[in-house]
Coordinates of C-alpha atoms and ligand atoms in Angstrom, one line a residue:
M225 CA -12.8 51.9 37.3
K226 CA -11.8 48.9 34.9
T227 CA -12.4 50.2 30.3
I228 CA -12.5 47.3 28.6
I229 CA -11.4 48.2 23.9
L230 CA -13.0 46.0 22.1
P231 CA -12.7 45.8 18.2
S232 CA -16.6 45.5 17.4
K233 CA -20.2 46.2 19.4
K234 CA -20.7 43.1 18.1
K235 CA -17.4 41.7 19.7
V236 CA -18.6 43.5 23.1
A237 CA -22.1 42.1 23.2
E238 CA -20.7 39.1 23.3
T239 CA -17.9 39.4 25.7
V240 CA -21.4 41.2 28.2
A241 CA -23.4 38.2 27.7
D242 CA -20.5 35.6 28.1
L243 CA -20.1 37.5 32.5
I244 CA -23.4 37.8 32.4
Q245 CA -23.9 34.1 31.6
E246 CA -21.3 33.0 33.0
K247 CA -23.1 34.9 36.3
I248 CA -26.0 32.9 35.8
K249 CA -24.7 30.3 36.3
K250 CA -22.6 30.4 39.2
K251 CA -25.3 32.3 40.9
P252 CA -29.5 31.4 39.6
N253 CA -31.4 33.9 41.3
L254 CA -29.4 36.6 40.1
V255 CA -30.7 40.0 40.7
L256 CA -29.3 41.6 37.2
G257 CA -30.3 45.3 36.4
L258 CA -31.4 46.4 32.7
A259 CA -31.6 49.0 30.6
T260 CA -33.5 49.6 27.0
G261 CA -32.0 52.6 23.9
G262 CA -30.2 51.1 21.1
T263 CA -26.8 49.4 22.4
M264 CA -28.7 46.8 24.6
M265 CA -29.8 45.3 21.3
P266 CA -27.5 42.9 20.1
L267 CA -27.0 42.2 23.9
Y268 CA -30.1 41.5 24.2
K269 CA -29.9 39.0 20.8
E270 CA -27.0 37.6 21.5
L271 CA -28.3 36.5 24.8
R272 CA -31.0 35.1 23.3
K273 CA -29.2 33.3 21.4
R274 CA -28.0 31.2 24.6
K275 CA -28.9 28.7 26.5
I276 CA -29.5 30.0 30.2
D277 CA -31.3 29.1 32.4
W278 CA -33.6 32.3 33.5
S279 CA -36.6 30.7 35.4
K280 CA -34.6 32.1 38.8
V281 CA -32.8 35.1 37.3
K282 CA -34.7 38.7 39.1
T283 CA -34.7 41.7 37.1
F284 CA -34.7 45.8 37.9
N285 CA -35.3 47.3 34.3
L286 CA -33.9 51.3 35.3
D287 CA -36.3 53.9 33.8
E288 CA -39.4 54.3 32.2
Y289 CA -41.2 57.0 30.2
V290 CA -44.2 58.4 32.0
G291 CA -47.7 59.4 30.0
I292 CA -46.4 57.7 26.7
K293 CA -49.2 57.6 23.9
K294 CA -49.0 54.3 22.4
K295 CA -48.1 50.8 24.3
K296 CA -45.2 49.8 21.7
D297 CA -43.3 52.9 22.6
S298 CA -42.2 52.3 26.9
Y299 CA -39.0 50.5 28.1
H300 CA -41.5 48.0 28.7
Y301 CA -42.6 47.2 24.9
F302 CA -39.3 47.0 24.6
M303 CA -38.3 44.1 27.5
D304 CA -40.9 42.2 25.9
K305 CA -39.8 42.8 22.4
Y306 CA -36.4 41.9 22.7
L307 CA -35.4 39.6 24.7
F308 CA -38.5 38.7 28.1
S309 CA -41.1 37.1 25.4
K310 CA -37.7 34.9 23.4
I311 CA -36.5 33.6 27.5
N312 CA -38.2 32.0 30.2
I313 CA -37.9 34.5 32.3
K314 CA -41.0 34.0 34.6
R315 CA -42.8 37.2 34.1
K316 CA -43.1 38.6 37.9
N317 CA -39.4 38.4 38.2
T318 CA -39.3 41.4 35.9
H319 CA -39.3 44.7 37.5
F320 CA -40.1 48.0 36.4
P321 CA -40.1 51.7 38.1
K322 CA -43.6 52.0 38.8
N323 CA -43.1 55.4 42.0
K324 CA -40.8 55.7 44.9
D325 CA -40.9 52.3 46.5
Y326 CA -38.4 50.2 43.6
D327 CA -35.1 51.2 46.0
S328 CA -37.3 49.0 48.9
E329 CA -38.4 46.6 46.3
I330 CA -34.4 46.8 45.0
R331 CA -33.8 46.9 48.3
K332 CA -36.7 42.9 49.6
A333 CA -35.2 40.6 46.6
G334 CA -31.5 41.1 47.7
G335 CA -29.7 44.2 45.3
I336 CA -28.9 44.5 43.1
D337 CA -26.2 42.0 41.9
L338 CA -25.4 43.8 38.8
Q339 CA -26.5 46.4 37.3
I340 CA -26.1 46.8 33.1
L341 CA -25.9 50.6 32.3
G342 CA -25.6 52.5 28.6
I343 CA -24.7 56.3 28.2
G344 CA -26.8 59.2 27.4
V345 CA -25.2 61.9 24.6
N346 CA -25.2 63.8 28.1
D347 CA -23.7 61.2 30.5
H348 CA -27.4 60.8 31.7
I349 CA -27.4 57.8 33.3
G350 CA -30.4 55.5 33.5
F351 CA -32.8 58.4 32.8
N352 CA -30.4 60.9 35.4
E353 CA -30.3 64.2 33.3
P354 CA -26.5 66.2 34.4
R355 CA -26.9 68.4 37.5
S356 CA -29.9 65.2 39.2
S357 CA -28.6 65.4 42.3
F358 CA -26.1 61.8 43.6
T359 CA -28.1 60.8 46.2
S360 CA -31.3 60.7 44.4
K361 CA -33.3 58.0 45.1
T362 CA -36.1 56.2 42.4
R363 CA -38.0 59.6 41.0
V364 CA -39.9 61.0 38.3
V365 CA -37.3 63.3 36.1
N366 CA -37.9 66.2 33.3
L367 CA -36.0 64.9 30.7
S368 CA -33.8 67.1 28.8
D369 CA -34.9 68.3 24.8
E370 CA -31.5 66.5 23.5
T371 CA -32.6 63.6 25.0
R372 CA -35.9 64.3 24.5
R373 CA -34.1 64.7 20.5
S374 CA -31.8 61.8 20.9
N375 CA -34.6 59.8 21.7
S376 CA -36.7 60.6 19.1
R377 CA -35.8 58.6 16.7
F378 CA -37.3 55.1 18.5
F379 CA -41.1 56.9 17.8
Q380 CA -42.9 59.1 15.1
S381 CA -42.6 62.0 16.0
L382 CA -40.4 64.4 18.0
N383 CA -43.9 65.9 19.4
S384 CA -44.3 62.0 20.7
V385 CA -40.8 61.8 23.0
P386 CA -42.8 61.9 26.5
K387 CA -41.3 65.1 28.9
K388 CA -41.2 63.0 31.8
A389 CA -40.2 60.0 32.8
I390 CA -38.8 58.0 36.0
T391 CA -36.2 56.9 37.0
M392 CA -33.8 54.8 39.2
G393 CA -31.6 57.3 40.9
I394 CA -28.1 57.8 41.2
S395 CA -27.5 56.3 44.3
T396 CA -30.2 53.4 43.6
I397 CA -28.3 52.8 40.8
L398 CA -24.5 53.4 43.2
K399 CA -25.5 50.7 45.9
A400 CA -25.8 47.4 42.8
K401 CA -23.2 45.9 43.4
E402 CA -21.0 45.5 40.0
I403 CA -22.0 47.5 37.1
Y404 CA -20.7 46.7 33.2
L405 CA -21.6 49.8 31.3
I406 CA -21.5 49.6 27.8
A407 CA -20.8 52.3 25.2
T408 CA -20.7 52.1 21.6
G409 CA -19.8 54.5 17.8
R410 CA -18.8 57.7 16.9
K411 CA -21.9 59.6 19.2
K412 CA -21.0 57.8 22.3
A413 CA -17.2 59.4 22.7
L414 CA -17.3 62.7 23.9
A415 CA -19.7 61.5 26.8
I416 CA -17.9 58.7 27.1
Q417 CA -14.7 60.5 27.5
K418 CA -16.0 62.9 30.0
A419 CA -17.4 59.8 32.0
V420 CA -14.1 58.3 32.2
E421 CA -11.8 62.0 32.2
C422 CA -14.0 63.7 34.0
K423 CA -14.1 64.1 38.1
P424 CA -17.4 63.1 39.7
N425 CA -19.5 66.6 39.5
E426 CA -23.0 66.3 38.9
K427 CA -22.9 67.9 35.6
I428 CA -21.4 64.8 34.3
P429 CA -24.3 61.9 35.8
A430 CA -22.5 59.0 34.6
T431 CA -18.8 60.8 37.0
A432 CA -20.5 59.0 40.0
L433 CA -19.4 55.8 39.2
K434 CA -16.1 56.6 40.0
K435 CA -17.4 56.4 43.3
H436 CA -17.7 52.8 42.9
K437 CA -15.1 49.3 43.8
R438 CA -16.6 47.5 40.8
V439 CA -16.7 49.2 37.3
S440 CA -16.6 48.7 34.1
F441 CA -16.9 50.1 30.8
F442 CA -17.1 48.1 27.9
L443 CA -16.4 50.0 24.7
D444 CA -15.8 49.9 20.7
K445 CA -13.3 51.1 19.6
K446 CA -15.7 54.1 18.1
A447 CA -17.3 55.5 21.8
S448 CA -12.8 54.6 23.1
G449 CA -11.8 57.3 20.3
K450 CA -11.3 60.6 22.5
L451 CA -9.9 59.1 25.4
G452 CA -7.5 60.5 25.6
D453 CA -7.7 63.4 23.4
Ligands
GLP166 C1 -32.6 56.6 27.1 C2 -32.2 55.9 28.2 C3 -30.8 55.3 29.2 C4 -30.3 55.1 27.9 C5 -29.7 55.4 26.6 C6 -28.9 55.7 25.6 O1 -32.2 58.0 27.6 N1 -33.0 55.9 29.5 O2 -30.6 54.3 30.3 O3 -28.8 54.7 28.5 O4 -30.7 56.2 26.4 O5 -29.9 54.9 24.5 P1 -28.7 54.3 23.2 O6 -28.5 53.7 23.9 O7 -30.2 54.0 21.8 O8 -27.7 55.3 22.5

């Protein structure tokens, strides 16, 4: 696992955008796993500014809420708003998990070349909450109170945050050929410390990434603040 610490969240976004741009240049039909959440917004802003030909790129999003009341609260809407509507990607090449066939859809596309991940304050990846099996595949999960509280900032109220979501499983994520995890801000420092310093165990989902050969963590100074404490 590589840990890359950069001075600011802007620098993190620029660095990851450079690498994605480079990968698409080398392989125009790159299969990209995408994430949502506040951490991804600077990255998508950066990608929107670049001259990248997205016409052959395929994307697979990590997760989606189940039982959303307003369309604008969905991750599908988020991706359209912050990225897909601003680039020349073909909508038929963008995918969101709907059922357990997602893993085979990914396989048929040739597998994910690069998976982008954020991290939850409780160390979740995708919506794989603590105690998710490392062998889990795409499935519907219950969201923890902590995750619902933390994500309620994107909703009108805590009550409108769905209780369920569908997410790639941990084994789905680990099948990606390469993984970039991005974390910025002090709120993520403890989650990052655990992900980097604890042995793989199912109580801390992000520790599963230690089982993968090509994982890089891109952190700003604040998110890396507890490393080595
Ligand atoms: C959600 C998503 C995760 C994401 C996490 C962190 O729970 N399901 O994939 O990593 O939020 O989000 P944020 O970047 O807003 O802190």
